Coordinates of C-alpha atoms and ligand atoms in Angstrom, one line a residue:
M3 CA 0.3 0.2 0.2
A4 CA 2.8 2.5 1.1
P5 CA 5.1 3.7 -2.0
N6 CA 8.1 1.5 -2.0
T7 CA 10.3 4.5 -0.4
A8 CA 12.6 4.0 2.5
P9 CA 12.0 7.0 4.9
T10 CA 15.2 9.1 4.2
A11 CA 14.7 8.8 0.4
L12 CA 13.9 11.8 -1.6
W13 CA 11.2 12.0 -4.1
P14 CA 12.0 14.3 -7.1
A15 CA 8.6 16.6 -6.6
P16 CA 7.4 17.0 -10.5
Y17 CA 7.6 20.2 -11.8
A18 CA 4.6 21.3 -13.7
S19 CA 5.7 22.7 -17.1
G20 CA 2.1 23.6 -18.2
A21 CA -1.6 24.3 -16.2
V22 CA -2.8 21.0 -15.1
D23 CA -6.0 19.8 -16.3
A24 CA -7.4 16.4 -14.6
T25 CA -9.8 14.7 -12.9
V26 CA -8.9 13.4 -9.5
H27 CA -10.9 10.6 -7.5
V28 CA -9.6 11.6 -4.0
P29 CA -10.0 8.6 -1.0
G30 CA -12.3 8.7 1.6
S31 CA -12.5 10.7 4.6
K32 CA -10.1 9.9 7.2
S33 CA -12.2 11.7 9.8
V34 CA -15.3 10.3 8.6
T35 CA -14.0 6.8 8.2
N36 CA -12.9 7.0 11.5
R37 CA -15.8 8.3 13.6
A38 CA -18.2 5.7 11.5
L39 CA -15.9 2.7 13.0
V40 CA -16.3 3.7 16.3
L41 CA -19.6 4.6 16.0
A42 CA -20.4 0.6 14.3
A43 CA -18.3 -0.9 16.8
L44 CA -20.5 0.6 19.7
A45 CA -23.7 0.1 17.7
S46 CA -26.5 -2.5 18.9
E47 CA -26.6 -4.4 15.3
P48 CA -24.5 -4.6 12.1
G49 CA -23.6 -1.7 10.1
W50 CA -21.9 -1.3 6.6
L51 CA -18.9 1.7 5.5
R52 CA -18.9 1.9 2.0
R53 CA -15.7 3.4 0.3
P54 CA -14.1 3.3 3.6
L55 CA -10.4 5.1 3.8
R56 CA -7.7 2.6 3.9
S57 CA -4.8 4.3 5.0
R58 CA -2.4 4.2 8.0
D59 CA -4.9 5.9 10.1
T60 CA -7.9 3.8 9.5
L61 CA -6.2 0.6 9.3
L62 CA -5.3 1.4 12.8
M63 CA -8.4 2.3 13.7
A64 CA -9.9 -1.2 12.4
G65 CA -7.2 -3.2 13.8
A66 CA -7.6 -1.4 17.3
L67 CA -11.3 -2.1 17.2
R68 CA -10.3 -5.8 16.0
A69 CA -8.1 -6.6 19.4
M70 CA -10.9 -5.5 21.1
G71 CA -13.3 -8.0 19.6
V72 CA -15.0 -6.4 16.9
E73 CA -15.4 -8.1 13.6
I74 CA -14.4 -6.0 10.7
E75 CA -14.8 -7.8 7.4
E76 CA -13.8 -7.0 4.0
G77 CA -16.6 -7.0 1.2
V78 CA -18.9 -5.6 -1.2
G79 CA -21.8 -3.4 0.2
P80 CA -25.1 -4.6 0.9
D81 CA -26.1 -3.7 -2.9
G82 CA -23.5 -5.6 -4.4
T83 CA -21.7 -2.4 -5.5
G84 CA -18.5 -0.8 -4.5
E85 CA -15.9 -1.6 -1.8
A86 CA -16.9 -1.8 2.0
W87 CA -16.4 -3.0 5.6
R88 CA -19.3 -4.9 7.4
V89 CA -18.8 -4.2 10.9
L90 CA -20.1 -6.7 13.6
P91 CA -20.0 -5.2 16.9
D92 CA -19.6 -7.8 19.5
G93 CA -18.6 -7.2 23.5
L94 CA -16.0 -5.2 23.5
Q95 CA -12.6 -6.9 25.4
G96 CA -9.3 -7.2 26.9
P97 CA -6.7 -8.1 27.4
A98 CA -5.6 -5.8 24.5
T99 CA -2.7 -3.5 23.1
V100 CA -3.6 -0.7 20.5
D101 CA -1.1 0.8 18.0
V102 CA -2.0 4.4 17.8
G103 CA 0.5 5.1 15.6
N104 CA 0.5 8.9 15.1
A105 CA -3.5 9.3 14.6
G106 CA -5.0 11.8 16.8
T107 CA -8.4 10.2 16.2
V108 CA -7.1 6.7 17.3
M109 CA -5.2 8.2 20.4
R110 CA -8.4 10.1 21.4
F111 CA -11.3 8.4 20.4
L112 CA -10.6 5.0 21.7
P113 CA -9.6 5.1 25.2
P114 CA -13.1 6.1 26.2
V115 CA -14.6 2.5 24.3
A116 CA -11.8 1.1 26.0
A117 CA -13.4 2.1 29.7
L118 CA -16.3 -0.1 28.2
A119 CA -14.4 -3.0 27.5
D120 CA -13.9 -5.7 30.0
G121 CA -10.4 -6.2 30.7
P122 CA -7.2 -4.1 30.5
I123 CA -6.2 -2.2 27.2
R124 CA -2.8 -1.2 27.0
F125 CA -2.1 2.0 24.4
D126 CA 0.7 2.9 22.6
G127 CA 2.3 4.6 19.5
D128 CA 4.8 6.0 17.6
P129 CA 7.6 8.2 19.7
R130 CA 5.5 11.5 18.5
S131 CA 2.5 10.2 19.6
Y132 CA 4.0 10.4 23.7
E133 CA 4.0 14.4 22.8
R134 CA 0.7 14.9 21.4
P135 CA -1.8 16.2 24.2
L136 CA -4.0 13.6 25.9
H137 CA -5.0 15.1 29.2
G138 CA -8.2 16.6 28.3
V139 CA -9.7 12.5 27.4
I140 CA -7.4 10.9 30.4
D141 CA -8.9 13.4 33.0
A142 CA -12.4 13.6 32.0
L143 CA -12.4 9.6 31.8
R144 CA -10.8 9.2 35.4
Q145 CA -13.9 12.0 36.3
L146 CA -16.3 10.2 34.8
G147 CA -15.3 6.7 36.7
A148 CA -12.3 5.1 34.5
R149 CA -8.9 3.5 36.0
I150 CA -6.3 4.7 33.7
D151 CA -2.6 3.8 34.5
D152 CA -0.5 6.3 32.8
D153 CA 3.5 7.8 33.6
G154 CA 1.5 10.8 35.3
R155 CA 2.6 13.4 32.2
G156 CA -1.6 13.1 30.7
A157 CA -0.1 11.4 27.6
L158 CA 0.8 8.1 26.0
P159 CA 1.6 5.3 27.2
L160 CA -1.0 4.3 29.1
T161 CA -3.1 1.7 30.0
V162 CA -7.4 1.9 30.2
H163 CA -8.5 -1.1 33.2
G164 CA -12.0 -1.2 31.6
G165 CA -14.5 -2.3 33.7
G166 CA -17.3 -3.2 31.3
A167 CA -19.4 -0.1 31.5
L168 CA -18.8 3.5 32.8
D169 CA -21.0 5.9 35.1
G170 CA -20.8 8.8 32.8
G171 CA -22.4 12.2 33.7
P172 CA -20.8 15.7 34.0
V173 CA -17.4 16.6 32.8
S174 CA -15.1 19.8 32.2
I175 CA -12.3 19.7 30.4
D176 CA -10.0 22.1 28.6
A177 CA -10.2 21.5 24.8
S178 CA -8.1 24.2 23.5
S179 CA -5.0 22.0 22.3
S180 CA -7.6 19.8 20.6
S181 CA -11.1 19.5 19.4
Q182 CA -10.9 15.4 19.4
F183 CA -11.5 15.8 23.1
V184 CA -14.6 16.6 22.7
S185 CA -15.4 14.6 19.8
A186 CA -14.2 11.4 21.8
L187 CA -16.1 11.7 24.7
L188 CA -19.2 12.6 22.6
L189 CA -18.6 9.4 20.2
S190 CA -18.8 7.1 23.5
G191 CA -21.2 9.2 25.5
P192 CA -24.5 7.1 24.3
R193 CA -22.8 4.0 25.9
F194 CA -22.0 5.3 29.5
N195 CA -24.8 4.5 31.9
Q196 CA -25.6 8.3 32.3
G197 CA -24.6 9.7 29.2
V198 CA -22.5 12.4 29.0
E199 CA -21.8 16.3 29.5
V200 CA -19.0 17.7 28.2
R201 CA -18.0 21.4 29.2
H202 CA -14.9 23.1 27.3
T203 CA -13.5 25.7 29.9
G204 CA -10.7 26.7 27.7
A205 CA -10.3 30.5 26.2
T206 CA -10.3 28.8 22.3
L207 CA -11.7 25.7 20.8
P208 CA -10.0 24.6 17.7
S209 CA -11.5 22.8 14.8
L210 CA -15.5 23.3 15.3
P211 CA -16.6 22.2 12.3
H212 CA -14.9 18.5 13.1
I213 CA -16.9 18.4 16.7
R214 CA -20.3 19.3 14.3
M215 CA -19.1 16.3 12.2
T216 CA -19.1 14.0 15.2
V217 CA -22.6 15.5 16.5
D218 CA -24.0 15.0 13.3
M219 CA -22.6 11.4 12.7
L220 CA -23.8 10.8 16.4
R221 CA -27.4 11.6 15.0
A222 CA -27.4 9.7 12.2
V223 CA -27.1 6.5 14.4
G224 CA -29.7 7.5 16.5
A225 CA -28.2 9.4 19.2
Q226 CA -29.9 12.5 21.2
V227 CA -27.2 15.4 21.2
D228 CA -27.8 18.7 22.7
T229 CA -25.7 21.1 21.1
P230 CA -24.4 24.9 21.7
E231 CA -26.3 25.5 18.3
S232 CA -29.4 23.9 18.8
G233 CA -29.8 26.1 21.7
G234 CA -27.9 24.5 24.7
E235 CA -25.4 26.7 26.7
P236 CA -22.2 27.9 24.7
N237 CA -19.4 25.2 25.0
V238 CA -21.7 22.6 26.3
W239 CA -22.7 19.3 24.8
R240 CA -24.8 16.9 26.2
V241 CA -25.8 13.1 24.8
T242 CA -28.2 10.7 26.4
P243 CA -27.8 7.3 26.8
G244 CA -29.2 4.8 24.5
A245 CA -28.9 2.1 21.8
L246 CA -26.7 3.0 18.5
L247 CA -28.1 1.7 15.0
G248 CA -26.0 0.2 12.4
R249 CA -26.1 2.1 9.5
D250 CA -25.2 1.5 5.8
L251 CA -22.9 4.9 5.3
T252 CA -20.7 6.0 2.4
V253 CA -17.6 8.1 3.4
E254 CA -17.1 11.0 1.5
P255 CA -14.0 11.9 -0.5
D256 CA -11.4 13.5 1.8
L257 CA -11.6 17.2 0.8
S258 CA -8.7 18.0 3.3
N259 CA -6.6 15.7 0.9
A260 CA -8.4 17.1 -2.2
Q261 CA -6.5 20.4 -1.2
P262 CA -2.9 19.6 -2.7
F263 CA -4.9 19.1 -6.1
L264 CA -7.0 22.2 -5.9
A265 CA -3.6 23.8 -5.1
A266 CA -2.2 22.6 -8.4
A267 CA -4.7 24.1 -10.2
L268 CA -4.3 27.5 -8.6
V269 CA -0.6 27.6 -9.0
T270 CA -0.5 26.6 -12.7
G271 CA -3.5 28.6 -13.8
G272 CA -5.4 25.3 -14.7
K273 CA -8.4 22.9 -14.1
V274 CA -9.2 20.2 -11.9
L275 CA -12.3 18.2 -11.0
I276 CA -12.9 16.5 -8.1
P277 CA -15.8 13.7 -8.5
D278 CA -18.4 13.6 -5.5
W279 CA -17.6 16.6 -3.7
P280 CA -20.3 16.7 -1.3
E281 CA -23.4 19.1 -1.6
R282 CA -23.1 20.0 2.1
T283 CA -20.7 18.5 4.9
T284 CA -18.8 18.9 8.0
Q285 CA -15.5 18.4 6.5
P286 CA -13.3 21.6 6.9
G287 CA -11.8 21.3 3.6
D288 CA -15.2 22.4 2.3
R289 CA -13.4 26.2 3.5
L290 CA -11.1 25.5 0.4
R291 CA -13.9 26.8 -2.1
E292 CA -14.1 30.2 -0.4
I293 CA -10.0 30.2 0.6
F294 CA -8.6 29.2 -3.0
T295 CA -11.3 31.5 -4.3
E296 CA -10.2 34.6 -2.1
M297 CA -6.3 33.4 -3.2
G298 CA -7.2 33.4 -7.1
G299 CA -9.3 30.7 -8.3
S300 CA -12.6 30.2 -9.3
C301 CA -15.0 27.2 -8.5
E302 CA -18.1 25.8 -9.6
L303 CA -20.2 22.9 -7.7
T304 CA -21.3 20.4 -10.6
D305 CA -23.3 17.4 -11.2
Y306 CA -19.8 15.9 -11.4
G307 CA -18.3 17.3 -8.9
L308 CA -15.8 20.2 -7.9
V309 CA -14.4 22.3 -10.6
F310 CA -11.9 24.3 -9.1
T311 CA -9.9 26.5 -12.0
G312 CA -6.7 28.9 -11.6
S313 CA -6.8 32.4 -12.9
G314 CA -3.0 32.1 -13.2
A315 CA -3.0 34.8 -10.5
V316 CA -2.4 33.6 -6.9
H317 CA -3.0 36.1 -4.0
G318 CA -1.8 36.4 -0.5
I319 CA -4.5 35.9 2.1
D320 CA -5.3 37.3 5.4
V321 CA -7.2 34.6 7.6
D322 CA -8.3 32.8 10.7
L323 CA -7.6 29.0 10.4
G324 CA -8.5 27.9 13.9
D325 CA -11.6 26.1 12.6
V326 CA -9.9 24.3 9.8
G327 CA -6.2 24.0 11.1
E328 CA -5.3 20.8 8.9
L329 CA -5.7 22.8 5.9
T330 CA -2.7 25.1 7.1
P331 CA 0.3 23.7 5.8
G332 CA -1.4 23.4 1.9
I333 CA -2.4 27.1 2.4
A334 CA 0.9 27.9 3.4
A335 CA 2.4 26.5 0.2
V336 CA 0.4 28.2 -2.1
A337 CA 0.9 31.6 0.0
A338 CA 4.3 31.0 -0.3
L339 CA 3.8 31.2 -4.2
A340 CA 1.7 34.0 -4.1
D341 CA 2.3 37.9 -5.6
S342 CA 1.5 39.6 -1.5
P343 CA 2.0 38.7 1.9
S344 CA -0.1 36.0 3.4
T345 CA -1.1 36.1 7.5
L346 CA -2.6 32.8 9.0
R347 CA -3.7 33.0 12.2
G348 CA -5.6 31.2 14.7
V349 CA -3.5 27.9 14.9
A350 CA -1.3 27.9 17.7
H351 CA -2.5 24.4 18.4
L352 CA -0.5 23.2 15.2
R353 CA 2.2 23.1 17.2
L354 CA 1.2 19.5 18.5
H355 CA 0.4 18.0 15.6
E356 CA 2.0 15.4 13.6
T357 CA 5.0 17.7 14.0
D358 CA 5.4 21.3 15.4
R359 CA 4.2 22.7 11.7
L360 CA 4.3 26.2 12.6
A361 CA 8.2 25.5 12.6
A362 CA 8.4 23.0 10.2
L363 CA 6.7 25.1 7.6
T364 CA 9.1 28.1 8.7
K365 CA 12.3 26.3 8.1
E366 CA 11.4 24.3 5.0
I367 CA 9.9 27.2 2.7
N368 CA 12.9 29.4 4.6
E369 CA 15.5 26.6 3.2
L370 CA 14.3 26.9 -0.2
G371 CA 14.6 30.8 -0.1
G372 CA 11.2 32.1 1.3
D373 CA 10.8 34.5 4.0
V374 CA 8.4 33.0 6.6
T375 CA 8.3 34.0 10.3
E376 CA 6.4 32.5 13.3
T377 CA 3.7 34.4 15.3
A378 CA 2.3 33.7 18.5
D379 CA -0.6 32.1 16.6
G380 CA 0.1 31.2 13.0
L381 CA 2.8 32.5 10.4
H382 CA 3.3 35.9 8.3
I383 CA 4.3 34.6 4.8
R384 CA 6.1 37.1 2.3
P385 CA 6.7 35.6 -1.0
R386 CA 10.2 35.6 -2.8
P387 CA 11.9 33.6 -5.8
L388 CA 12.2 29.9 -4.3
H389 CA 14.9 27.3 -5.6
G390 CA 15.0 23.9 -5.2
G391 CA 16.3 21.7 -2.4
V392 CA 15.0 19.2 0.2
F393 CA 12.0 19.7 1.6
H394 CA 11.9 18.0 4.8
T395 CA 8.8 16.5 6.2
Y396 CA 9.1 15.4 10.0
D397 CA 7.0 12.4 9.3
D398 CA 4.1 14.6 8.8
H399 CA 1.7 13.7 5.4
R400 CA 0.6 17.4 5.0
M401 CA 3.9 18.4 4.8
A402 CA 4.9 16.1 2.1
T403 CA 1.9 17.0 0.4
A404 CA 2.8 21.2 1.1
G405 CA 6.0 20.5 -0.7
A406 CA 4.6 18.8 -3.6
V407 CA 2.6 22.0 -4.2
I408 CA 6.1 24.1 -4.0
G409 CA 7.5 21.5 -6.2
L410 CA 4.5 22.2 -9.4
A411 CA 6.3 25.8 -9.1
V412 CA 9.8 25.4 -8.4
E413 CA 12.1 23.2 -10.1
G414 CA 14.3 21.1 -8.2
V415 CA 12.4 20.4 -4.9
R416 CA 13.1 16.9 -3.6
I417 CA 10.6 15.5 -1.0
E418 CA 11.7 13.7 2.0
N419 CA 9.8 10.4 2.9
V420 CA 7.0 11.0 0.7
A421 CA 6.1 7.8 1.9
T422 CA 4.5 9.5 4.9
T423 CA 1.5 10.4 2.8
A424 CA 0.2 6.8 3.6
K425 CA -1.4 8.3 7.1
T426 CA -4.2 9.4 5.4
L427 CA -3.5 8.9 1.5
P428 CA -1.2 6.2 0.4
D429 CA -1.7 6.7 -3.1
F430 CA -0.6 10.5 -3.1
P431 CA 2.5 10.0 -5.6
E432 CA 0.4 8.0 -8.1
L433 CA -2.4 10.5 -7.8
W434 CA 0.1 13.5 -8.3
T435 CA 1.9 11.8 -11.1
G436 CA -1.4 11.0 -12.8
M437 CA -2.7 14.7 -12.4
L438 CA -0.3 15.8 -14.2
G439 CA -0.2 13.1 -17.1
Q440 CA 3.1 11.3 -16.5
Ligands
LIG528 O1 -11.7 15.1 14.9 C1 -11.0 15.1 13.5 O2 -11.0 14.2 13.1 C2 -9.9 15.9 13.7 C3 -10.1 17.2 14.3 C4 -8.7 17.8 14.1 O3 -7.7 18.0 15.4 P1 -7.4 19.5 16.3 O4 -8.8 19.8 16.7 O5 -6.6 18.6 17.2 O6 -6.6 20.0 15.5 C5 -7.8 17.9 12.9 O7 -6.7 19.1 12.6 C6 -7.7 16.5 12.8 O8 -6.8 16.1 11.3 C7 -9.1 15.5 12.7
LIG529 C1 -3.8 16.8 12.7 C2 -4.1 15.5 11.9 O1 -4.0 14.4 12.2 P1 -4.4 13.6 13.6 O2 -6.0 13.0 13.4 O3 -3.6 12.9 13.7 O4 -4.7 14.9 14.5 C3 -3.9 16.2 10.2 O5 -4.4 15.1 9.9 O6 -3.9 16.9 9.8

């Protein structure tokens, strides 16, 4: 599945000699696939996931649920078409060991599931996973009645001693470092004896669309959820206890992974069609229609999908990306190629993503001749003529795709460890060269 390249290998990023003109079928959403897997595993009846993303993060999620006793079968959908996973929930069991890799969704969404299992569930992962914040989930689960052994840092590795059930009830957390703390507690909330009431007490809350995705997907499997948007208190979400339905869900394309392809149309003055772009979605990548239009392109949502066209000009942007932080590396790459400066704000929490993304983008773009400075909560990017060189990726899939976007416009960019894109988009190198007709 992963490209046949060693971690240290350098991938010559293809340079675009002209405008791209391509149709790119983008695989399923990581965030939707991993939520759907968790909800199907907690349901009281079997369910289907059609067109699931098969990437490192989602295979880790499936592997973890299997280790806890959930059956996930490979197959075709119930109507005989399309690849699908059939999820057969069963009593969750320990002992089991879960490898979270460096998947935020796995390390945060599964400890609450493990608290419902019978027996101990040990969580471990990549070295970077030890540095990513998890205190919101650990502290909350303890407040809700779970027993967890960790080394006191509020991070991995840890063991959740599942007791077969969890009291649940009200809990207060500071989710300013990751929206996934809130999503994690809500996803398992219907299975807690008293449900759950999550109160966010921090000053800021990133990635609100991802919390909306959690709420929408919970409601789609029959859960009752009260939210600030449905007339509840600000920063409070309530999930009523109850059984979850097994559903037949088709996973939308990953719109954040559509980003490099849209960016390719923008920076080459070309055109890209992304089939199956949803008309309505909670995916943060949908904001690209607006952001990349402001940066110089135009888009049209047609019956075939999203058609995005570059004008030949690329403009800088001043934008708060707090809601859509995972789009930052790709926007920074385009901004480095623009005709005016950019300010990207509201993304201090990116310092604790796959890598410190603000430091990594600054260093790598500057090493190609750019002029980027870090601010307290983002980046200032002043475009300058760039030159070729090695673009380091720090085991971060979005650093690799950002480097590839720069490589389209700058000859001689070599991407370190492009295979790291397998976290969410294992076919990236093939899709990229396919887009370029190579
Ligand atoms: O819930 C999710 O699926 C995600 C939430 C966001 O996390 P943070 O709120 O930690 O940024 C996002 O960046 C991540 O890629 C996916
Ligand atoms: C932040 C990201 O991932 P994770 O789910 O590991 O937090 C991301 O994909 O940009």
